[in-house]
PDB file of C-alpha atoms and ligand atoms in Angstrom:
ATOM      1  CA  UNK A   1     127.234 110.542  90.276  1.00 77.00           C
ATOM      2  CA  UNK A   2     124.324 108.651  91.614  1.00 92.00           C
ATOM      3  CA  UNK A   3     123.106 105.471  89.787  1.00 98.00           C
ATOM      4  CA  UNK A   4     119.760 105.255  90.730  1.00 98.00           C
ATOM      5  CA  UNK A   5     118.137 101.493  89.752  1.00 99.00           C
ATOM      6  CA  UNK A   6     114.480 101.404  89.271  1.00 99.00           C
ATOM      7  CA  UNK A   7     112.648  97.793  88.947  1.00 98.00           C
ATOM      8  CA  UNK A   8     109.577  96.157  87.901  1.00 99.00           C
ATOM      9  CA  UNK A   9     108.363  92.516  87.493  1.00 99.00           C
ATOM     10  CA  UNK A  10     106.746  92.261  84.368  1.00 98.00           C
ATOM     11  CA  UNK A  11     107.123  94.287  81.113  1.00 98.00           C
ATOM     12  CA  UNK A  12     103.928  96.685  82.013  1.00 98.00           C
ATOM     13  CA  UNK A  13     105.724  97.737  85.424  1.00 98.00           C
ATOM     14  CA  UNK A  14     108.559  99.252  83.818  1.00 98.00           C
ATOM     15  CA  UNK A  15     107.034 100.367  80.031  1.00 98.00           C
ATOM     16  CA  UNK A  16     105.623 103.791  81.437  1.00 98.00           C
ATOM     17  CA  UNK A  17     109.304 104.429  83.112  1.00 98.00           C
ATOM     18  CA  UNK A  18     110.890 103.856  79.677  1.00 98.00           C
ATOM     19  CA  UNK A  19     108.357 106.046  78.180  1.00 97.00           C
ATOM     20  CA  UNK A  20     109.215 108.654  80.616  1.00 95.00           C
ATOM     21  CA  UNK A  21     113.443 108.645  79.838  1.00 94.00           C
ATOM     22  CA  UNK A  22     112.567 109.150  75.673  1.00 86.00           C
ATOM     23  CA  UNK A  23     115.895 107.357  74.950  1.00 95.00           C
ATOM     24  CA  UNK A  24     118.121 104.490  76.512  1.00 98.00           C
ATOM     25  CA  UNK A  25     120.861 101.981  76.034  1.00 98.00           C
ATOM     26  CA  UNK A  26     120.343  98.349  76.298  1.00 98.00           C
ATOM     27  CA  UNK A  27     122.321  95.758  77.454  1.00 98.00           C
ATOM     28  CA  UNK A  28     121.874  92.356  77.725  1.00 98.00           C
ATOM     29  CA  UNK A  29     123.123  90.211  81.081  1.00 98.00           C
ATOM     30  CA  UNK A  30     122.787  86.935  82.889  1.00 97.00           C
ATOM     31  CA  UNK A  31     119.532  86.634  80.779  1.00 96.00           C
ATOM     32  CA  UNK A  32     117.918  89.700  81.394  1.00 98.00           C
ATOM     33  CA  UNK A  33     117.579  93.382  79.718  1.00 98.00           C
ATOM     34  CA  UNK A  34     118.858  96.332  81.415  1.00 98.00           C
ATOM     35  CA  UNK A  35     117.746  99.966  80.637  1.00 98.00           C
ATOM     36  CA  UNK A  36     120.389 102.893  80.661  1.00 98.00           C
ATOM     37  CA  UNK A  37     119.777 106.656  80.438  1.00 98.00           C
ATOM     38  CA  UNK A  38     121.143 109.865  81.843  1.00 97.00           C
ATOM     39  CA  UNK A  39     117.846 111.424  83.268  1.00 97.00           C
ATOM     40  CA  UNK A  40     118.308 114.944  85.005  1.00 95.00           C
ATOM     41  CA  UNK A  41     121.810 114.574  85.544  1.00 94.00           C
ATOM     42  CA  UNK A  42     121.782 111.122  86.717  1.00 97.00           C
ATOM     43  CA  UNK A  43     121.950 107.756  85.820  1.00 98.00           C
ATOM     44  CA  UNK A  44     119.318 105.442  85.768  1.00 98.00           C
ATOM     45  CA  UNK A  45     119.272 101.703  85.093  1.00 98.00           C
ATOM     46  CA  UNK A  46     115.746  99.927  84.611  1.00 99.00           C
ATOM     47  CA  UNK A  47     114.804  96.606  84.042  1.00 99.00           C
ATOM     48  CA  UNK A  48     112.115  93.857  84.704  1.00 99.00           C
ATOM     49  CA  UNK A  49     113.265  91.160  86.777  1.00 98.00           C
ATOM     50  CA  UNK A  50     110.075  88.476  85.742  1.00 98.00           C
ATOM     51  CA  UNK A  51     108.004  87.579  88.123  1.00 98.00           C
ATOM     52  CA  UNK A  52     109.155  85.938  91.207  1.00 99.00           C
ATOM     53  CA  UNK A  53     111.285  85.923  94.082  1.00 99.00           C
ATOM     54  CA  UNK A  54     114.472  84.066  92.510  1.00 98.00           C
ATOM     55  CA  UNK A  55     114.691  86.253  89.402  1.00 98.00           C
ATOM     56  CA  UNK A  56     113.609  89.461  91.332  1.00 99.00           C
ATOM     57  CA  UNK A  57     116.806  88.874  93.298  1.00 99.00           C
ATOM     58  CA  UNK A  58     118.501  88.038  90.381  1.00 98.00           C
ATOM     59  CA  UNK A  59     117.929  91.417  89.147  1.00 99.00           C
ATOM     60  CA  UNK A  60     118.196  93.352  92.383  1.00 99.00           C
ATOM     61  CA  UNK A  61     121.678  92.004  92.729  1.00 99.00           C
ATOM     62  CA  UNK A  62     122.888  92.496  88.861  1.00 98.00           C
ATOM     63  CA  UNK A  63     121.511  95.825  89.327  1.00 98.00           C
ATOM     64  CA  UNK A  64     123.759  96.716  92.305  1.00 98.00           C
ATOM     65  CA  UNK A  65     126.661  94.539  91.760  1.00 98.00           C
ATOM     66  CA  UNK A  66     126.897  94.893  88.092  1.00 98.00           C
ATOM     67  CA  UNK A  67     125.551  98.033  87.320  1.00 98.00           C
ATOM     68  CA  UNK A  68     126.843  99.746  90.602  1.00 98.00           C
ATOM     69  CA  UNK A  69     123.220 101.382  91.432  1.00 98.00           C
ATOM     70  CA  UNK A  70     123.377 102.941  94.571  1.00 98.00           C
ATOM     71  CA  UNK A  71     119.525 103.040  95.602  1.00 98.00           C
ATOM     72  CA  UNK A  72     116.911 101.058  94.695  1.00 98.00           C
ATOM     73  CA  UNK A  73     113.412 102.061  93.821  1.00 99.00           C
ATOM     74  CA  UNK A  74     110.814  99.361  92.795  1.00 99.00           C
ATOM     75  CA  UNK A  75     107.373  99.857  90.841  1.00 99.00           C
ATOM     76  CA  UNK A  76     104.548  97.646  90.207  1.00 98.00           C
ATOM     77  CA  UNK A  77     101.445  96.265  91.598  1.00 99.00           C
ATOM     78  CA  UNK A  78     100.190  94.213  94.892  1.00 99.00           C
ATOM     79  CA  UNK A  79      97.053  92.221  95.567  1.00 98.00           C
ATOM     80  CA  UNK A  80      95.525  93.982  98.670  1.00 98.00           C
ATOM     81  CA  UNK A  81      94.591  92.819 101.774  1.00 98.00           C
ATOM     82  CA  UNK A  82      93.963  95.969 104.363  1.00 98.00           C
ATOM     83  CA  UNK A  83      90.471  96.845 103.040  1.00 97.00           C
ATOM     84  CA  UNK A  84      91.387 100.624 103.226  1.00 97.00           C
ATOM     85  CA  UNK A  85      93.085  99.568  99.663  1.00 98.00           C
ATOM     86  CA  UNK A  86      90.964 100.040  96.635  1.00 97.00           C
ATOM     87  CA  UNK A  87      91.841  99.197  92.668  1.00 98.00           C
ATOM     88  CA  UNK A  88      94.266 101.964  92.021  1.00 98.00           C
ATOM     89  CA  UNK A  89      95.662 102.833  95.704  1.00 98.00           C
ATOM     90  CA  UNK A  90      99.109 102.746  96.352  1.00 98.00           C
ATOM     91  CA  UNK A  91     101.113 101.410  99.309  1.00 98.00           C
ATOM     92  CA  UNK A  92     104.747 101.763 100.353  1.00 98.00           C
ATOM     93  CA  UNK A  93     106.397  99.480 102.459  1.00 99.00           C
ATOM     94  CA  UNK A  94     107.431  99.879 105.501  1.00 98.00           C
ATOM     95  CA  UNK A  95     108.711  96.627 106.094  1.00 99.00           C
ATOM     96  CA  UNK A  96     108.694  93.342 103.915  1.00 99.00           C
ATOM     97  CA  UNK A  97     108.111  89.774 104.879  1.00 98.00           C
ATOM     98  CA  UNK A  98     108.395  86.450 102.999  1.00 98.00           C
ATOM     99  CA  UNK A  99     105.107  84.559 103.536  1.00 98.00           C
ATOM    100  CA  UNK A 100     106.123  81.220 102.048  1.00 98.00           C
ATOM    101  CA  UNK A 101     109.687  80.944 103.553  1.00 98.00           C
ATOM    102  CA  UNK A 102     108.657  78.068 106.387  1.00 98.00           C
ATOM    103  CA  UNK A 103     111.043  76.038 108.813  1.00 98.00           C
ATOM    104  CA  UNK A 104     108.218  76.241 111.419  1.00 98.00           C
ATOM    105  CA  UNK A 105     108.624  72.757 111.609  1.00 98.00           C
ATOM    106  CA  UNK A 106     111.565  73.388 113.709  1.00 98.00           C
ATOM    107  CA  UNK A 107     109.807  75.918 115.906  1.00 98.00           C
ATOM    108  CA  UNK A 108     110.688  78.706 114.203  1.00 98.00           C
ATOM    109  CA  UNK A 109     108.362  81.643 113.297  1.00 98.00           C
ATOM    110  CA  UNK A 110     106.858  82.081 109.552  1.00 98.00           C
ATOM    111  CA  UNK A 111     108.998  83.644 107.271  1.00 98.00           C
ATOM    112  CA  UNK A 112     112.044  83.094 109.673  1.00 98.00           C
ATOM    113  CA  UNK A 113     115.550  81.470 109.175  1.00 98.00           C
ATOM    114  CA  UNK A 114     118.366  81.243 111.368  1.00 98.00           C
ATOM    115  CA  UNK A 115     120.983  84.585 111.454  1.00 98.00           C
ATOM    116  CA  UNK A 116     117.759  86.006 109.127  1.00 98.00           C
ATOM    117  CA  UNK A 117     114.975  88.348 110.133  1.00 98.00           C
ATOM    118  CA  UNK A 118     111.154  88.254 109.454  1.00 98.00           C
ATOM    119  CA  UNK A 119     110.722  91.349 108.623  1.00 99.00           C
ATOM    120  CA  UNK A 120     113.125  93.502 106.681  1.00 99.00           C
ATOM    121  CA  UNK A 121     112.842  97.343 107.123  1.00 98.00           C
ATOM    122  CA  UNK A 122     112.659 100.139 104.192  1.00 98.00           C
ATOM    123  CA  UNK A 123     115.072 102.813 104.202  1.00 98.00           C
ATOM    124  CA  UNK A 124     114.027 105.870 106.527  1.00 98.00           C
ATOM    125  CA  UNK A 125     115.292 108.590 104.530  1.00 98.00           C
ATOM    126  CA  UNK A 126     113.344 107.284 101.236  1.00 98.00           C
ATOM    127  CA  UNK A 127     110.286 106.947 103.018  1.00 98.00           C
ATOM    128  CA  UNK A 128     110.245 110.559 104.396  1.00 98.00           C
ATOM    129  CA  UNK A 129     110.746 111.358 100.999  1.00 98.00           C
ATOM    130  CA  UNK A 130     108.060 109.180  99.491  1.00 98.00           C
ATOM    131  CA  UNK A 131     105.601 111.518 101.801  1.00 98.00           C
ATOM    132  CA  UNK A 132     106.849 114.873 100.496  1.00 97.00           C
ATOM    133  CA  UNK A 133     105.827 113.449  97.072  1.00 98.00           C
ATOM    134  CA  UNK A 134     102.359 112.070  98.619  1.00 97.00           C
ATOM    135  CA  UNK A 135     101.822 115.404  99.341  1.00 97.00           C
ATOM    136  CA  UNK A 136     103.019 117.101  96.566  1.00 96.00           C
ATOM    137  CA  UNK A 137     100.308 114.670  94.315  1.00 94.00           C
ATOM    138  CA  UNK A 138      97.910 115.261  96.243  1.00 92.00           C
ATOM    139  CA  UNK A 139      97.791 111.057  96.684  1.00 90.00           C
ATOM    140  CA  UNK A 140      96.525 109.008  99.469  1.00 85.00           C
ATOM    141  CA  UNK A 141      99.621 106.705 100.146  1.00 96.00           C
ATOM    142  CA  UNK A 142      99.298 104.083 102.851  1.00 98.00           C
ATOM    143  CA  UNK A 143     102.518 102.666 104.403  1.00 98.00           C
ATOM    144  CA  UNK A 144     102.332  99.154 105.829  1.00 98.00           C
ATOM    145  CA  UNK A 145     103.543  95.760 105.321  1.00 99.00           C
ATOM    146  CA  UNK A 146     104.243  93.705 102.724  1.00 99.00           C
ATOM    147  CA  UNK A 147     104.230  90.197 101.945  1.00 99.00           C
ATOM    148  CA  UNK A 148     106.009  88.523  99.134  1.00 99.00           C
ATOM    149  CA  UNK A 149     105.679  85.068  97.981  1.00 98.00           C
ATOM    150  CA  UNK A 150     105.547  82.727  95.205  1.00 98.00           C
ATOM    151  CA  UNK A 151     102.378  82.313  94.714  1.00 98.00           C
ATOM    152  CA  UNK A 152      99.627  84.982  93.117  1.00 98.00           C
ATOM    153  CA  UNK A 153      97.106  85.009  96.296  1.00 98.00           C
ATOM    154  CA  UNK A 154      93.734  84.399  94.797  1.00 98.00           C
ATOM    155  CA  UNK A 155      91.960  82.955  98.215  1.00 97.00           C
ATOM    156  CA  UNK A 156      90.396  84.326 101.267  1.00 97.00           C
ATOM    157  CA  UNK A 157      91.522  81.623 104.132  1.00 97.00           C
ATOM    158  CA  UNK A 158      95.449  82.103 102.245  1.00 98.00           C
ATOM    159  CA  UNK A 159      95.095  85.926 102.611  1.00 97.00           C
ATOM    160  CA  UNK A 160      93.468  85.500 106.425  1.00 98.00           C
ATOM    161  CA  UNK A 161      96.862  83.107 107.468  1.00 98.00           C
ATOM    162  CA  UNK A 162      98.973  86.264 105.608  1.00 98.00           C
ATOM    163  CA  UNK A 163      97.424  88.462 107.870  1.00 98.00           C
ATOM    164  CA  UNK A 164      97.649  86.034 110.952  1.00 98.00           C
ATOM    165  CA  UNK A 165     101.853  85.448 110.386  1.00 98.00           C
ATOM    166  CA  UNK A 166     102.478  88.748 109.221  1.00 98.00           C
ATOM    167  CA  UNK A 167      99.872  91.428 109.762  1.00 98.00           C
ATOM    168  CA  UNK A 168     100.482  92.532 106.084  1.00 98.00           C
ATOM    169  CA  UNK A 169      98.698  95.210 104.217  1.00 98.00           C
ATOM    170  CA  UNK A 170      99.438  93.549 100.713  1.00 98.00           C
ATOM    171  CA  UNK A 171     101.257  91.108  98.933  1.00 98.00           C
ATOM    172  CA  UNK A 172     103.137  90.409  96.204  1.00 99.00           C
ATOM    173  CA  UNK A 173     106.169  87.971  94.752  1.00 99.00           C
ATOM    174  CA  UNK A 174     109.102  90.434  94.289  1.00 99.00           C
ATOM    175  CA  UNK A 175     109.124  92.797  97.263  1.00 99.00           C
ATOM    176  CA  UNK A 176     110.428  90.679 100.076  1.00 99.00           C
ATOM    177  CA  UNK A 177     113.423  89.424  98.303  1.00 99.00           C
ATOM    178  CA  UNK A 178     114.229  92.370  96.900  1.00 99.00           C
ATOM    179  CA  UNK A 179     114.642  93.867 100.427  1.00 99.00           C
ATOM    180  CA  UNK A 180     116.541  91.032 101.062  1.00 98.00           C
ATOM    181  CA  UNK A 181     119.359  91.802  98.754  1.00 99.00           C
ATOM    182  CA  UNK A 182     119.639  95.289  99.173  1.00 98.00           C
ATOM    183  CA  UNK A 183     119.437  95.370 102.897  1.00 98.00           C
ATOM    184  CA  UNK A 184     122.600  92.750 102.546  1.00 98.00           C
ATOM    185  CA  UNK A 185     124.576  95.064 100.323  1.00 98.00           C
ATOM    186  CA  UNK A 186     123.547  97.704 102.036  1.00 98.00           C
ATOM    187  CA  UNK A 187     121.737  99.936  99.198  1.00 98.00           C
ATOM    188  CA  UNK A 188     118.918 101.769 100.387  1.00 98.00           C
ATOM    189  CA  UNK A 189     115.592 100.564  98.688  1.00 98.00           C
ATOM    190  CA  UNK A 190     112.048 101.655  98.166  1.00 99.00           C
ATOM    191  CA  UNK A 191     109.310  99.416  97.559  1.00 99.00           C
ATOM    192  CA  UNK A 192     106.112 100.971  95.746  1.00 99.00           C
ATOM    193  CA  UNK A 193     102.767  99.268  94.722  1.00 98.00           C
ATOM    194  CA  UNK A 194      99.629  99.991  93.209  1.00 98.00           C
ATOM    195  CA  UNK A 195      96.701  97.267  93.991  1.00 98.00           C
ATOM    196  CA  UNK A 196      95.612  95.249  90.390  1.00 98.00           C
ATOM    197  CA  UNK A 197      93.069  93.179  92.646  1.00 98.00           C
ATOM    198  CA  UNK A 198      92.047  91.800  96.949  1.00 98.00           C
ATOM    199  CA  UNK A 199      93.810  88.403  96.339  1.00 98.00           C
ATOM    200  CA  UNK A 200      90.152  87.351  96.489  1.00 98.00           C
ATOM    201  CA  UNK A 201      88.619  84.588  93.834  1.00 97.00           C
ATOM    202  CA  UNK A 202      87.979  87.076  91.560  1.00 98.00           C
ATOM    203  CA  UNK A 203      91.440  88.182  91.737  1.00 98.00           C
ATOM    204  CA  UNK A 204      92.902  87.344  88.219  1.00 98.00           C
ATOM    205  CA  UNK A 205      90.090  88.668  86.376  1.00 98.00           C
ATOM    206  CA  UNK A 206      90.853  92.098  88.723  1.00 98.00           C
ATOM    207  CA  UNK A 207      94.799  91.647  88.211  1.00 98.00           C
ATOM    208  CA  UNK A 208      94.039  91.615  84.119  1.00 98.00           C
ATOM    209  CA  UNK A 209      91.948  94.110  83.693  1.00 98.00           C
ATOM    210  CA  UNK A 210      93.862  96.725  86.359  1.00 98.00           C
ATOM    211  CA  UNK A 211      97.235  95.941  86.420  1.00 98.00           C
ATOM    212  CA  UNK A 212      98.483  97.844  83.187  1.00 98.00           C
ATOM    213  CA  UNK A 213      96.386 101.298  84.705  1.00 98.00           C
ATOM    214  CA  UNK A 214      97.650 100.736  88.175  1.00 98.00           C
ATOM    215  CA  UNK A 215     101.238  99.855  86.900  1.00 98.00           C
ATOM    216  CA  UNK A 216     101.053 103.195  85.239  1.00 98.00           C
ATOM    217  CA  UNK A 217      99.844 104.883  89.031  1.00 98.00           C
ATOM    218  CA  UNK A 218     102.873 103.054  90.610  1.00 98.00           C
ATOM    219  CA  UNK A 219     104.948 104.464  88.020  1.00 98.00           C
ATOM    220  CA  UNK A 220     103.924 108.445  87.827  1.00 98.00           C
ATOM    221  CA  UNK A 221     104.612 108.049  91.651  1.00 98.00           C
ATOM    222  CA  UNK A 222     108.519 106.674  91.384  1.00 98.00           C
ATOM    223  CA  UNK A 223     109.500 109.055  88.811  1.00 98.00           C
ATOM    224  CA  UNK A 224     108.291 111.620  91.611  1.00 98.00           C
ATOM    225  CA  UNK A 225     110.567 109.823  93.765  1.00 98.00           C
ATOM    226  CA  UNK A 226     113.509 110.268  91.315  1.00 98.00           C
ATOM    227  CA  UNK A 227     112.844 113.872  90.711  1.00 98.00           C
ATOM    228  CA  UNK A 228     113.128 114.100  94.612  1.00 97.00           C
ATOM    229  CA  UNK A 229     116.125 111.971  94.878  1.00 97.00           C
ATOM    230  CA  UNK A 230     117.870 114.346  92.642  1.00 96.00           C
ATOM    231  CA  UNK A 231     116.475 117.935  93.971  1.00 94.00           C
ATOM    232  CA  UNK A 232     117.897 116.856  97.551  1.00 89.00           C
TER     233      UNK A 232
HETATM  234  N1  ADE B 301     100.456  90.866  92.597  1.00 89.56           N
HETATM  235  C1  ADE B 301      99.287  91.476  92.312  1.00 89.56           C
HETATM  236  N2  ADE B 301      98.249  90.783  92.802  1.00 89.56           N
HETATM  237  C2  ADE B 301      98.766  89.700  93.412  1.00 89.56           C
HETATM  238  C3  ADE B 301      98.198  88.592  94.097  1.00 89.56           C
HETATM  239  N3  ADE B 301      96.888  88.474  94.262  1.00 89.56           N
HETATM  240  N4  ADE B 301      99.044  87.657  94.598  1.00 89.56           N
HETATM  241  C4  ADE B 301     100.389  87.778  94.425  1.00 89.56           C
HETATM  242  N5  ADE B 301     100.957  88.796  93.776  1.00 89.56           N
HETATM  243  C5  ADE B 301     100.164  89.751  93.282  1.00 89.56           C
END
């Protein structure tokens, strides 16, 4: 049976999922809470990793290693920078990209260490999904890059040096490592986010009053993804 694992950050990211399955099992592990239901014939474990890169791979890796998931779907929100995104939008990512991972003092590129990559690429099959769903909800989805780090962006010249490494669309603190992990264990992942706020100065007051209404976007748009997992 497929064991579908669906992750969020923070509590908000995942509370509309849980809503969504009715009833669940938890479990406690290596400090975290995981979510376990039997939705539609399959199984689904949920959880929020807290924010960050080290306990977002944390999770990712308990959820594939410990849990046996088998795909990876991940819900929240972004800060965006491609001004096509407004409050509410959602991107998916085509590639990810760790903005604050720097040995360019030994002439390497941002975001680049040896025997890794810059850029880690989303699963094909789940993105050609993700646009059969688009189209089903009737949503304007933009795919593009993403770039995860561990700081929350709140400053034009940091966003503009984002841009200028990594010609990213939006950024975040999970995404990137996430990709990280499943592209290593080879578990095909989807990366999903709803902009809270432009990573501007006005950015936290945006991410506080948004990010529970756009957590609930990115949400209603994975479960879409689930239902299409399954009908294939
Ligand atoms: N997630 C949502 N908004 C963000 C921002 N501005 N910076 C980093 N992560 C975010």
């Amino acid at each position: 049976m497929k064991k579908i694992a669906i992750m969020g950050a923070m509590p908000e990211e995942v509370a509309p999922i849980l809503q969504k399955l009715g009833e669940y099992k938890t479990t406690e592990y290596a400090g975290n809470k995981y979510y376990e239901a039997t939705y539609k014939g399959v199984e689904l474990v949920v959880a929020y990793s807290k924010i960050g890169k080290v306990f977002s791979t944390l999770t990712a890796t308990t959820m594939i290693e410990h849990f046996s998931c088998d795909t990876l779907l991940f819900s929240g929100v972004a800060g965006a920078i491609n001004p096509n995104l407004k409050i509410g939008d959602l991107i998916v990512a085509t590639k990810l990209s760790q903005h604050d991972l720097d040995i360019t003092a030994f002439g390497h590129p941002m975001g680049y260490v040896p025997e890794g990559s810059v850029f880690v690429k989303s699963d094909k099959e789940l993105l050609a999904l993700s646009k059969e769903v688009a189209r089903e909800l009737e949503k304007n989805v933009i795919e593009g890059i993403i770039a995860t780090g561990d700081q929350f962006i709140h400053d034009e010249k940091i966003k503009e040096n984002i841009v200028k490494h990594f010609n990213a669309d939006a950024l975040e603190m999970e995404g990137g490592s996430v990709a990280v992990v499943c592209n290593a264990l080879g578990v095909p992942f989807f990366i999903l986010r709803a902009i809270s706020d432009t990573a501007d100065t006005d950015a936290s007051f945006s991410f506080d009053e948004f990010m529970e209404s756009s957590a609930i976007i990115s949400a209603e748009f994975i479960m879409k993804m689930v239902d299409k997992i399954i009908e294939q």
